[in-house]
Amino acid sequence: QLQLVESGGGLVQPGGSLRLSCVASNVGIDYYVMGWFRQAPGKEREGVSCISHSGTNTKYADSEKGRFTVSRDNAKNTVYLQLNSLKPEDTGVYFCAADPYLQFGRYCLNKGEYEWWGQGTQVTVSS
C-alpha cells in the first residue's frame, strides 16, 4: 500500500525558507492528486496547497499565495512544497496526502477528501 514520508522541516527564523519533500513508496503517484496540510498546535488540520496529477494545476490557501510553491516529480515519486517568507503563524506539522480518485479542483484543500497520509514534518518559525 502507498506510504508517504515527509522531510525537510526544521527551525527557521521569520522571513526564512524551507523546502519540504514528500516521497511516496510502494505505489506510483502519477495519477494521484496530492495535497499539503498544516496542523498548528491546538488547531485543526488545514489545507495549504494541492497539485494535480500532472503538476499542471496548483491551488493554495489564501494565506499562502505568493509565498509557497508546490511541485512534483512523478519520475521520483515525490512532491515538494517550497516555503518562502515564513511567518510565525506558519508553524505546525506539515503533512502530505494523496488520493487516487479525487478530482483536482475546489475540494482538493479539504482534508476529508484524502485517503493516504504521511506522518508529518515539523516546521517551527521563530526568532
Coordinates of N, CA and C in Angstrom, one line a residue:
Q1 N 0.8 -1.2 0.0 CA 0.0 0.0 0.0 C 0.9 1.2 0.0
L2 N 0.3 2.3 -0.4 CA 1.0 3.6 -0.5 C 1.5 4.1 0.8
Q3 N 2.8 4.5 0.8 CA 3.4 5.1 2.0 C 4.0 6.4 1.6
L4 N 3.7 7.4 2.5 CA 4.2 8.8 2.3 C 5.1 9.2 3.4
V5 N 6.3 9.7 3.1 CA 7.2 10.2 4.1 C 7.6 11.6 3.8
E6 N 7.3 12.5 4.7 CA 7.7 13.9 4.6 C 9.1 14.1 5.3
S7 N 9.8 15.1 4.7 CA 11.0 15.5 5.3 C 11.3 17.0 5.0
G8 N 12.3 17.6 5.6 CA 12.7 19.0 5.2 C 12.2 20.0 6.3
G9 N 11.5 19.6 7.3 CA 11.1 20.6 8.3 C 12.3 21.0 9.2
G10 N 12.0 21.9 10.0 CA 13.0 22.4 10.9 C 12.7 23.7 11.6
L11 N 13.7 24.3 12.2 CA 13.5 25.6 12.9 C 14.1 26.7 12.0
V12 N 13.3 27.7 11.7 CA 13.8 28.7 10.8 C 13.3 30.1 11.3
Q13 N 14.1 31.1 11.1 CA 13.7 32.5 11.5 C 12.6 33.0 10.6
P14 N 11.8 34.0 11.1 CA 10.9 34.7 10.3 C 11.5 35.2 9.1
G15 N 10.9 35.1 7.9 CA 11.4 35.5 6.7 C 12.3 34.5 6.0
G16 N 12.5 33.4 6.6 CA 13.4 32.3 6.1 C 12.6 31.4 5.1
S17 N 13.3 30.4 4.7 CA 12.7 29.4 3.7 C 13.0 28.0 4.1
L18 N 12.2 27.1 3.6 CA 12.4 25.7 3.8 C 11.8 25.0 2.5
R19 N 12.3 23.8 2.2 CA 11.7 23.0 1.2 C 11.4 21.7 1.7
L20 N 10.1 21.4 1.7 CA 9.6 20.1 2.2 C 9.5 19.1 1.0
S21 N 9.8 17.9 1.4 CA 9.6 16.8 0.4 C 8.7 15.8 0.9
C22 N 8.0 15.1 0.0 CA 7.1 14.0 0.4 C 7.4 12.9 -0.6
V23 N 8.0 11.8 -0.1 CA 8.4 10.7 -1.0 C 7.4 9.6 -0.8
A24 N 6.9 9.2 -2.0 CA 5.9 8.0 -1.9 C 6.6 6.7 -2.3
S25 N 6.2 5.7 -1.7 CA 6.7 4.4 -2.0 C 5.6 3.3 -2.1
N26 N 6.0 2.2 -2.8 CA 5.1 1.1 -3.0 C 4.1 1.2 -4.1
V27 N 3.7 2.5 -4.3 CA 2.7 2.8 -5.4 C 3.1 4.0 -6.1
G28 N 3.0 4.0 -7.4 CA 3.3 5.2 -8.2 C 2.2 6.3 -8.0
I29 N 2.6 7.5 -7.9 CA 1.6 8.6 -7.6 C 1.2 9.4 -8.9
D30 N 1.6 8.8 -10.0 CA 1.4 9.6 -11.3 C -0.1 10.0 -11.5
Y31 N -1.0 9.3 -11.0 CA -2.4 9.6 -11.2 C -3.1 10.1 -9.9
Y32 N -2.3 10.5 -8.9 CA -2.9 10.9 -7.6 C -2.8 12.4 -7.6
V33 N -3.9 13.0 -7.1 CA -3.9 14.4 -6.7 C -3.2 14.4 -5.3
M34 N -2.3 15.3 -5.1 CA -1.5 15.4 -3.9 C -1.8 16.7 -3.2
G35 N -1.8 16.6 -1.8 CA -2.1 17.8 -1.1 C -1.1 18.0 0.1
W36 N -0.9 19.2 0.5 CA -0.1 19.6 1.7 C -1.1 20.2 2.7
F37 N -0.9 19.8 3.9 CA -1.8 20.3 5.0 C -0.9 20.7 6.2
R38 N -1.4 21.6 7.0 CA -0.7 22.0 8.2 C -1.6 21.9 9.4
Q39 N -1.0 21.4 10.5 CA -1.7 21.4 11.8 C -0.9 22.1 12.8
A40 N -1.4 23.3 13.2 CA -0.8 24.1 14.3 C -1.2 23.5 15.6
P41 N -0.5 23.8 16.7 CA -0.8 23.3 18.0 C -2.2 23.8 18.4
G42 N -3.0 22.8 18.8 CA -4.4 23.1 19.3 C -5.4 23.5 18.2
K43 N -5.0 23.3 16.9 CA -5.9 23.7 15.8 C -6.1 22.5 14.9
E44 N -7.1 22.6 14.1 CA -7.5 21.6 13.2 C -6.5 21.6 12.0
R45 N -6.3 20.4 11.4 CA -5.5 20.4 10.2 C -6.2 21.1 9.0
E46 N -5.4 22.0 8.4 CA -5.9 22.8 7.3 C -5.1 22.6 6.0
G47 N -5.8 22.8 4.9 CA -5.2 22.7 3.6 C -4.3 23.9 3.3
V48 N -3.1 23.6 2.8 CA -2.2 24.6 2.4 C -2.1 24.7 0.9
S49 N -1.9 23.5 0.2 CA -1.8 23.5 -1.2 C -2.1 22.2 -1.7
C50 N -2.5 22.1 -3.0 CA -2.7 20.9 -3.7 C -2.2 21.0 -5.1
I51 N -2.0 19.8 -5.7 CA -1.4 19.8 -7.1 C -2.1 18.7 -7.9
S52 N -2.4 18.9 -9.1 CA -3.0 17.9 -10.0 C -2.0 16.8 -10.3
H53 N -2.4 15.7 -10.8 CA -1.6 14.5 -11.0 C -0.4 14.8 -12.0
S54 N -0.7 15.7 -12.9 CA 0.4 16.0 -13.9 C 1.3 17.2 -13.4
G55 N 0.8 17.9 -12.4 CA 1.6 19.1 -11.9 C 1.2 20.4 -12.7
T56 N 0.3 20.2 -13.6 CA -0.1 21.4 -14.4 C -0.9 22.4 -13.6
N57 N -1.7 21.9 -12.7 CA -2.6 22.8 -11.9 C -2.3 22.7 -10.4
T58 N -2.3 23.9 -9.8 CA -2.0 24.0 -8.4 C -3.0 24.9 -7.8
K59 N -3.1 24.8 -6.5 CA -4.0 25.6 -5.7 C -3.4 25.9 -4.3
Y60 N -3.7 27.1 -3.8 CA -3.2 27.4 -2.5 C -4.3 28.1 -1.6
A61 N -4.1 27.9 -0.3 CA -4.9 28.6 0.6 C -4.6 30.1 0.5
D62 N -5.5 31.0 0.8 CA -5.3 32.4 0.6 C -4.0 32.9 1.3
S63 N -3.8 32.5 2.5 CA -2.7 33.0 3.3 C -1.3 32.5 2.8
E64 N -1.3 31.5 1.9 CA -0.1 31.0 1.4 C 0.3 31.5 -0.1
K65 N -0.7 32.1 -0.7 CA -0.5 32.5 -2.1 C 0.7 33.5 -2.2
G66 N 1.6 33.2 -3.1 CA 2.7 34.1 -3.3 C 3.9 33.7 -2.5
R67 N 3.7 32.9 -1.4 CA 4.8 32.6 -0.6 C 5.2 31.1 -0.7
F68 N 4.2 30.2 -0.9 CA 4.5 28.8 -1.0 C 4.4 28.4 -2.5
T69 N 5.2 27.3 -2.9 CA 5.1 26.8 -4.2 C 5.1 25.3 -4.1
V70 N 4.1 24.7 -4.7 CA 4.0 23.2 -4.7 C 4.5 22.7 -6.1
S71 N 5.1 21.6 -6.1 CA 5.6 21.0 -7.4 C 5.7 19.5 -7.2
R72 N 5.9 18.8 -8.2 CA 6.0 17.3 -8.1 C 6.9 16.8 -9.2
D73 N 7.6 15.7 -8.9 CA 8.4 15.0 -9.9 C 7.9 13.5 -9.9
N74 N 7.0 13.2 -10.8 CA 6.4 11.9 -10.8 C 7.5 10.8 -11.1
A75 N 8.5 11.1 -11.8 CA 9.6 10.1 -12.0 C 10.3 9.7 -10.7
K76 N 10.3 10.7 -9.8 CA 10.9 10.4 -8.5 C 9.9 10.1 -7.4
N77 N 8.6 10.0 -7.8 CA 7.5 9.7 -6.9 C 7.5 10.7 -5.7
T78 N 7.8 12.0 -6.0 CA 8.0 12.9 -4.9 C 7.2 14.2 -5.2
V79 N 6.7 14.8 -4.1 CA 6.0 16.1 -4.2 C 6.8 17.0 -3.3
Y80 N 6.9 18.3 -3.7 CA 7.6 19.3 -2.9 C 6.7 20.4 -2.5
L81 N 7.1 21.1 -1.4 CA 6.5 22.3 -1.0 C 7.6 23.3 -0.6
Q82 N 7.8 24.3 -1.4 CA 8.7 25.4 -1.1 C 8.1 26.4 -0.3
L83 N 8.6 26.7 0.9 CA 8.1 27.7 1.8 C 9.0 28.9 1.9
N84 N 8.5 30.0 1.5 CA 9.3 31.3 1.5 C 8.6 32.3 2.4
S85 N 9.4 33.3 2.8 CA 8.9 34.4 3.6 C 8.1 33.9 4.8
L86 N 8.6 32.9 5.5 CA 7.9 32.2 6.5 C 7.6 33.2 7.7
K87 N 6.4 32.9 8.3 CA 5.9 33.7 9.4 C 5.7 32.8 10.6
P88 N 5.7 33.4 11.8 CA 5.5 32.5 13.0 C 4.2 31.7 12.9
E89 N 3.2 32.3 12.3 CA 1.9 31.6 12.1 C 1.9 30.4 11.2
D90 N 3.0 30.2 10.5 CA 3.2 29.1 9.6 C 3.7 27.9 10.4
T91 N 4.0 28.0 11.7 CA 4.4 26.9 12.5 C 3.4 25.8 12.6
G92 N 3.9 24.6 12.5 CA 3.0 23.5 12.6 C 3.6 22.2 12.1
V93 N 2.9 21.2 12.1 CA 3.3 19.9 11.5 C 2.7 19.9 10.1
Y94 N 3.5 19.7 9.1 CA 3.1 19.7 7.7 C 3.0 18.2 7.2
F95 N 1.8 17.9 6.7 CA 1.5 16.6 6.2 C 1.3 16.6 4.7
C96 N 1.7 15.6 4.0 CA 1.3 15.4 2.6 C 0.2 14.3 2.6
A97 N -0.6 14.4 1.6 CA -1.7 13.5 1.4 C -1.9 13.1 0.0
A98 N -2.5 12.0 -0.3 CA -2.7 11.5 -1.6 C -4.0 10.9 -1.8
D99 N -4.6 11.0 -3.0 CA -5.8 10.3 -3.2 C -5.9 10.0 -4.7
P100 N -6.3 8.7 -5.1 CA -6.3 8.4 -6.5 C -7.6 8.7 -7.2
Y101 N -8.6 9.1 -6.4 CA -9.9 9.3 -7.0 C -10.4 10.8 -7.0
L102 N -9.7 11.6 -6.2 CA -10.0 13.0 -6.1 C -9.8 13.7 -7.4
Q103 N -10.7 14.5 -7.8 CA -10.5 15.3 -9.0 C -10.0 16.7 -8.5
F104 N -8.9 17.1 -9.2 CA -8.3 18.4 -8.8 C -9.4 19.5 -9.0
G105 N -9.5 20.3 -8.0 CA -10.4 21.4 -8.1 C -10.8 22.0 -6.7
R106 N -12.0 22.4 -6.6 CA -12.4 23.2 -5.4 C -12.3 22.4 -4.1
Y107 N -12.3 21.1 -4.1 CA -12.2 20.3 -2.9 C -10.8 19.8 -2.5
C108 N -9.8 20.1 -3.3 CA -8.5 19.5 -3.0 C -7.8 20.0 -1.8
L109 N -8.3 21.1 -1.2 CA -7.8 21.6 0.1 C -8.5 21.1 1.3
N110 N -9.5 20.2 1.0 CA -10.3 19.6 2.1 C -9.6 18.3 2.6
K111 N -9.3 18.2 3.9 CA -8.6 17.0 4.4 C -9.4 15.8 4.3
G112 N -10.7 15.9 4.3 CA -11.6 14.7 4.2 C -11.6 14.0 2.9
E113 N -11.0 14.7 1.9 CA -11.0 14.1 0.5 C -9.9 13.1 0.3
Y114 N -8.9 13.0 1.2 CA -7.7 12.2 1.0 C -7.7 10.9 1.8
E115 N -7.3 9.9 1.1 CA -7.2 8.6 1.8 C -5.9 8.3 2.4
W116 N -4.8 8.8 1.8 CA -3.4 8.4 2.3 C -2.7 9.6 2.9
W117 N -2.1 9.4 4.0 CA -1.4 10.5 4.7 C 0.0 10.0 5.2
G118 N 0.9 11.0 5.2 CA 2.2 10.8 5.8 C 2.1 11.1 7.3
Q119 N 3.3 10.9 7.9 CA 3.4 11.2 9.4 C 3.7 12.6 9.7
G120 N 4.1 13.4 8.8 CA 4.3 14.8 9.0 C 5.7 15.2 9.3
T121 N 6.0 16.5 9.1 CA 7.3 17.0 9.4 C 7.1 18.4 10.1
Q122 N 7.8 18.6 11.2 CA 7.6 19.8 12.0 C 8.3 21.0 11.4
V123 N 7.6 22.1 11.3 CA 8.1 23.4 10.9 C 7.9 24.4 12.0
T124 N 9.0 25.0 12.5 CA 8.8 26.0 13.5 C 9.5 27.3 13.0
V125 N 8.7 28.3 13.1 CA 9.2 29.6 12.6 C 9.3 30.5 13.9
S126 N 10.5 30.8 14.2 CA 10.7 31.6 15.5 C 12.0 32.3 15.5
S127 N 12.1 33.4 16.1 CA 13.4 34.1 16.2 C 14.0 33.8 17.5

